GROMACS .gro file of C-alpha atoms in nm:
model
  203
    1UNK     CA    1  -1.782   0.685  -1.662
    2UNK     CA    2  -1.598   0.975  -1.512
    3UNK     CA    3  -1.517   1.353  -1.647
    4UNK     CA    4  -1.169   1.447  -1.622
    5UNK     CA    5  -0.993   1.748  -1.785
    6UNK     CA    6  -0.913   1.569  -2.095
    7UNK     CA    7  -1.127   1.243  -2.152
    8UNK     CA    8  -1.394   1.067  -2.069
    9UNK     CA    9  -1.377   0.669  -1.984
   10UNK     CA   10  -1.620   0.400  -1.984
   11UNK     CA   11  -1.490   0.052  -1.898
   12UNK     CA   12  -1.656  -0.293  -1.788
   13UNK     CA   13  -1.585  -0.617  -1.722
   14UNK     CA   14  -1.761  -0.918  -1.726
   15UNK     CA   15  -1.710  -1.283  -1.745
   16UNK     CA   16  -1.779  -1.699  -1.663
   17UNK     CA   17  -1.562  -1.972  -1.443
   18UNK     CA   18  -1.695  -2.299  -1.502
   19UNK     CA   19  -1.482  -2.605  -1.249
   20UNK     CA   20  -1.511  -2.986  -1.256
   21UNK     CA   21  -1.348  -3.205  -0.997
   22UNK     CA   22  -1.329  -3.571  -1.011
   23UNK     CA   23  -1.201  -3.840  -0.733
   24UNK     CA   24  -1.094  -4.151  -0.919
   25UNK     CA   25  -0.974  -4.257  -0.557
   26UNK     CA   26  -0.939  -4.127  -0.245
   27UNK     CA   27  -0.570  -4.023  -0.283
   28UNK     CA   28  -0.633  -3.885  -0.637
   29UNK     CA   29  -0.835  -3.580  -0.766
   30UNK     CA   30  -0.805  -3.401  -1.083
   31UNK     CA   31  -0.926  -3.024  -1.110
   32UNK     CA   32  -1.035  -2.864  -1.433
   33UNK     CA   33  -1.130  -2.476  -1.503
   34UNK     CA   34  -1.196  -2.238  -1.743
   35UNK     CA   35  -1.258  -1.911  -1.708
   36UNK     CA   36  -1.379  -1.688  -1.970
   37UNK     CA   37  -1.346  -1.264  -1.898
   38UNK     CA   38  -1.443  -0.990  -2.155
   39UNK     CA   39  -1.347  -0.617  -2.094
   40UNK     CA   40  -1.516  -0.332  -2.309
   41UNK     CA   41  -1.392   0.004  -2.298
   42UNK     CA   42  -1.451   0.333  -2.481
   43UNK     CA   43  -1.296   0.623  -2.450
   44UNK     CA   44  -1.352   1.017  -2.548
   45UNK     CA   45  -1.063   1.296  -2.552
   46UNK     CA   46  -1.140   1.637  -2.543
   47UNK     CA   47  -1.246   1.763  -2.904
   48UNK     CA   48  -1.258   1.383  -3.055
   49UNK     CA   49  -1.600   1.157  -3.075
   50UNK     CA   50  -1.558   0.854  -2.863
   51UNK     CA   51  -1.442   0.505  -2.989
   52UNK     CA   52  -1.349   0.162  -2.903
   53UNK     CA   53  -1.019   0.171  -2.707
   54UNK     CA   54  -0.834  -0.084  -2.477
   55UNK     CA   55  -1.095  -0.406  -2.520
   56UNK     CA   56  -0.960  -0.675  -2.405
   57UNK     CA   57  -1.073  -1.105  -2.417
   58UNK     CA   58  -0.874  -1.395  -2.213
   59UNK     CA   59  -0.929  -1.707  -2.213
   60UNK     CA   60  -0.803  -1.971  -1.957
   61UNK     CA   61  -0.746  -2.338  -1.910
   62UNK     CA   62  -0.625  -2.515  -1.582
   63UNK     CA   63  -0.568  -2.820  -1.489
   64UNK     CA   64  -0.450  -2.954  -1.084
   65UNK     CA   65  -0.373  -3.279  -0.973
   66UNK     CA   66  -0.329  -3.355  -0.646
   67UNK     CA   67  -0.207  -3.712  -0.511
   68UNK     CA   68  -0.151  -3.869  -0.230
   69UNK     CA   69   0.066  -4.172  -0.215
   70UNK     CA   70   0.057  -4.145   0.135
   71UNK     CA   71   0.001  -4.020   0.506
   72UNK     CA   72   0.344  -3.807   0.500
   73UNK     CA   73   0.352  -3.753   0.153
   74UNK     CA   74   0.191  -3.519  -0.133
   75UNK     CA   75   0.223  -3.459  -0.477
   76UNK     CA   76   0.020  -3.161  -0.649
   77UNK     CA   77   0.034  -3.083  -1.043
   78UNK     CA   78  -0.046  -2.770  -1.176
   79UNK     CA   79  -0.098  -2.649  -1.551
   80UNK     CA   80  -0.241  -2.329  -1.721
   81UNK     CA   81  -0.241  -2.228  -2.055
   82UNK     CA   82  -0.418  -1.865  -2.128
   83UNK     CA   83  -0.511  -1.694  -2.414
   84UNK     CA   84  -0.517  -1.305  -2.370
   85UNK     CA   85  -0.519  -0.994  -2.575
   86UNK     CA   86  -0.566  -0.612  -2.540
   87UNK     CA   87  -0.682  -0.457  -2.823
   88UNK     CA   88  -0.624  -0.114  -3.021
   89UNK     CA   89  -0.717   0.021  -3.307
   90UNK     CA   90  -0.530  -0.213  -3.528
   91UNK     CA   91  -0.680  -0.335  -3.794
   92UNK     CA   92  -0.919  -0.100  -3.816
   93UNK     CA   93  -0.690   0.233  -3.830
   94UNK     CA   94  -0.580   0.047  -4.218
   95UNK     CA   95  -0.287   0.209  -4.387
   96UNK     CA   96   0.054   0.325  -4.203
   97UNK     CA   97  -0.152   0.366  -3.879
   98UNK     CA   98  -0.114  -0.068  -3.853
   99UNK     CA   99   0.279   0.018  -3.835
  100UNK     CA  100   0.231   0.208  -3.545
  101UNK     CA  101  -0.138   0.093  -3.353
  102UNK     CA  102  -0.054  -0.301  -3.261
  103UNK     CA  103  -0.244  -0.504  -3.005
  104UNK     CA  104  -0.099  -0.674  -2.714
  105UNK     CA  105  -0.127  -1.003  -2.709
  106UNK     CA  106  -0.003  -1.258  -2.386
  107UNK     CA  107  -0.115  -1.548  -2.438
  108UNK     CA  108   0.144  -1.776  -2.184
  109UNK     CA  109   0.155  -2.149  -2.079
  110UNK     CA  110   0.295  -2.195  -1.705
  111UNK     CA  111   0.285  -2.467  -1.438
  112UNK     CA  112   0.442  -2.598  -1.139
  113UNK     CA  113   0.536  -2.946  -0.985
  114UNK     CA  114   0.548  -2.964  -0.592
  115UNK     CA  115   0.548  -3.255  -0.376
  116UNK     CA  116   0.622  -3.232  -0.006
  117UNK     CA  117   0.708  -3.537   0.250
  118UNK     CA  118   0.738  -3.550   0.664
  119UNK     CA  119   1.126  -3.652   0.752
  120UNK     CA  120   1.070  -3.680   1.101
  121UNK     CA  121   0.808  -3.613   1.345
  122UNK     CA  122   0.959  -3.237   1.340
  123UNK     CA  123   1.072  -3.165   1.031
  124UNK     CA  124   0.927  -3.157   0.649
  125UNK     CA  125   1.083  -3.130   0.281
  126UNK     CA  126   0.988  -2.976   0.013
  127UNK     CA  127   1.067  -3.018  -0.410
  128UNK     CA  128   0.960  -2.776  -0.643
  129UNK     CA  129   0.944  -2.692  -1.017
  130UNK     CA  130   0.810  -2.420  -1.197
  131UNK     CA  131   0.768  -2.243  -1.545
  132UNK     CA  132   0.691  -2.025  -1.801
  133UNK     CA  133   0.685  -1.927  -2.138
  134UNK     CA  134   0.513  -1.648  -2.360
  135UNK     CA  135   0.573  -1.618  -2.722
  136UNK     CA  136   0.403  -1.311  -2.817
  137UNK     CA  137   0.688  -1.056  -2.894
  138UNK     CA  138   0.764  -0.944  -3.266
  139UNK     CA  139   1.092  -0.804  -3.357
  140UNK     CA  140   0.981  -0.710  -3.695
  141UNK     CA  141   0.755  -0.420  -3.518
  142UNK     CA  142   1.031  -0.134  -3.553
  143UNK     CA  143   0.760   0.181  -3.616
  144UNK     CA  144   0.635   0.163  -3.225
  145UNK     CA  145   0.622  -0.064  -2.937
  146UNK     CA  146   0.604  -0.457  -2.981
  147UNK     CA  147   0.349  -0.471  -2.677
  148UNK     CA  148   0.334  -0.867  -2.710
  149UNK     CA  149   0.457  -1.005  -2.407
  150UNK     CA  150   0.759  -1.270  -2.450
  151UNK     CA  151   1.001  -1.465  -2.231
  152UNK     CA  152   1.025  -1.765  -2.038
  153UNK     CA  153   1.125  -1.820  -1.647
  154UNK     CA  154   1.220  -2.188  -1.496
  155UNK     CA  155   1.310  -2.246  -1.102
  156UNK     CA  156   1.361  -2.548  -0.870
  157UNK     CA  157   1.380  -2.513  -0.519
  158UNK     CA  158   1.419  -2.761  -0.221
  159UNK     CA  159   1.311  -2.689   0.139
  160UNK     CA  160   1.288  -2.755   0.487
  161UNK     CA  161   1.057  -2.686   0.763
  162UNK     CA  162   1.146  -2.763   1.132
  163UNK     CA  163   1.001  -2.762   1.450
  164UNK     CA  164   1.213  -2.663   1.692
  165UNK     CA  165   0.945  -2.594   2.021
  166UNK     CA  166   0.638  -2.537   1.974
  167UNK     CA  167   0.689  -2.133   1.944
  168UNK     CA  168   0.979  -2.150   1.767
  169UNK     CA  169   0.973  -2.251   1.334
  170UNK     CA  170   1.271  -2.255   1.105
  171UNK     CA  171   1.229  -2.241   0.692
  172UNK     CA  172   1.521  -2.294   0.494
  173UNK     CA  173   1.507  -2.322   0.109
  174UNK     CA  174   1.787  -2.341  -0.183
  175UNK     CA  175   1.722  -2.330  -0.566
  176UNK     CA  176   1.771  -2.205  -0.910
  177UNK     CA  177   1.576  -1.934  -1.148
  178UNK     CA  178   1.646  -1.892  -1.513
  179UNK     CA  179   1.457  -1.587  -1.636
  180UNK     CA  180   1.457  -1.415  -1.996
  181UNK     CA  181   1.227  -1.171  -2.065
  182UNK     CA  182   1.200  -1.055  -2.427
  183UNK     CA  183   0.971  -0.744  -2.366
  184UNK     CA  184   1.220  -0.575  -2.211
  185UNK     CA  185   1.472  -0.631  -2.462
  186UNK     CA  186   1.639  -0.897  -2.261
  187UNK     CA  187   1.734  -0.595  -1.997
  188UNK     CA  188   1.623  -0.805  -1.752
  189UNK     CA  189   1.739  -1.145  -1.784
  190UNK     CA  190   1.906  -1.311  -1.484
  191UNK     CA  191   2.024  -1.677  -1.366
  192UNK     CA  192   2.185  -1.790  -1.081
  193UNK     CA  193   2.144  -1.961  -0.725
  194UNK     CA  194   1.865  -1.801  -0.470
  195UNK     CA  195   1.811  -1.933  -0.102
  196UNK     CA  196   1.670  -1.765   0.241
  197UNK     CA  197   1.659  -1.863   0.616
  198UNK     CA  198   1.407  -1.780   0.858
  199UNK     CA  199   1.261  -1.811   1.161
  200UNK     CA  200   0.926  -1.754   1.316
  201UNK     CA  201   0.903  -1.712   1.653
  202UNK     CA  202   0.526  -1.687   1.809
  203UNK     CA  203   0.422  -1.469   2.124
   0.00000   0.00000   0.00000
C-alpha cells in the first residue's frame, strides 16, 4: 500500500493458467486454456474507514487449432470467450445508491481465422478473419455511467509478402473493418476499406 495526500490503496492480484495440447496427427494440434485471475483491492480516503473497492474476477477460455494440409500451406483457428467484471459497491450500497454505483462487466467472445500459403519460391499470401462482440452495455442505466463494455468489430484482410533480394522485403495487404462500439455511444463507429505498403530494407 502507498500514502498519498488523499487515500490509501491496497491492491493484489493473483491467479491460475492451466493448457492442454493434443496431436491427433502430425499436421493437426488443438490447444486448450483457461486462465483464472482474481484482483482484490481496498481502498481508504482521507477521513473515511477503508472498504472493498475496484475487485475484479475474469475468467477465460481458448481454444487454437493449427493445421497443416501441407508443406506451403497453414491454417490456424483461434477462439476466446472471457468472462470479466470490475466490481463496486453495487449491491451492497442498497437503495438509490444501486442507480448510481454499477459494476463493469466485459465479458466478450472474439476469434480469428488465418491461413497462409507459398505462391512462388519468393512470394507468400495471406487470408484473414477476425471478430468481436461484447454485450455488456445497458441503456436503461440513465442515473450514471453504463460502464459495461458493448460493441462488436469484424475485418478481413488479404496479403502478400515478397522477396525481392535477399535485403530487400515488400508487404502489401488490403481489407475491410466494421467496428461499432456501444460504450461510447456509437461515437466511434467506423467501416470502410484499409490497406498499407511497405518495404523493409536490411543493412
Amino acid at each position: 500500500g502507498s500514502v498519498g495526500e488523499y487515500y490509501h490503496l491496497d491492491f493484489d492480484i493473483y491467479g491460475t493458467r492451466l493448457t492442454a495440447e493434443l496431436k491427433p496427427t502430425p499436421g493437426l494440434s488443438f490447444k486448450t486454456r483457461y486462465v483464472h485471475q482474481r484482483g482484490k483491492a481496498a481502498i481508504a480516503s482521507a477521513g473515511y474507514v477503508e472498504g472493498d473497492s475496484n475487485d475484479s474476477k475474469r475468467h477465460s477460455i481458448g481454444e487454437t487449432i493449427d493445421w497443416n494440409p501441407g508443406k506451403s500451406a497453414y491454417v490456424r483457428l483461434n477462439v476466446n470467450v472471457v468472462f470479466d467484471k470490475t466490481s463496486t459497491a453495487y449491491p451492497r450500497a442498497g437503495g438509490s445508491a444501486n442507480d448510481v454505483l454499477r459494476n463493469a462487466d466485459n465479458n466478450y467472445w472474439n476469434g480469428s481465422l488465418v491461413t497462409g500459403f507459398a505462391v512462388d519460391k519468393a512470394t507468400d499470401a495471406q487470408l484473414m478473419a477476425t471478430w468481436y462482440k461484447a454485450d455488456n452495455f445497458n441503456r436503461e442505466i440513465v442515473a450514471s455511467d453504463p460502464f459495461g463494455a458493448g460493441g462488436r468489430d469484424y475485418a478481413v484482410h488479404a496479403g502478400l509478402k515478397h522477396k525481392f533480394s535477399p535485403k530487400m522485403l515488400g508487404h502489401a495487404k488490403v481489407g475491410y473493418v466494421d467496428s461499432r462500439n456501444d460504450t461510447t455511444g456509437g461515437n466511434t463507429n467506423f467501416r470502410g476499406p484499409v490497406g498499407y505498403v511497405a518495404i523493409e530494407y536490411g543493412l
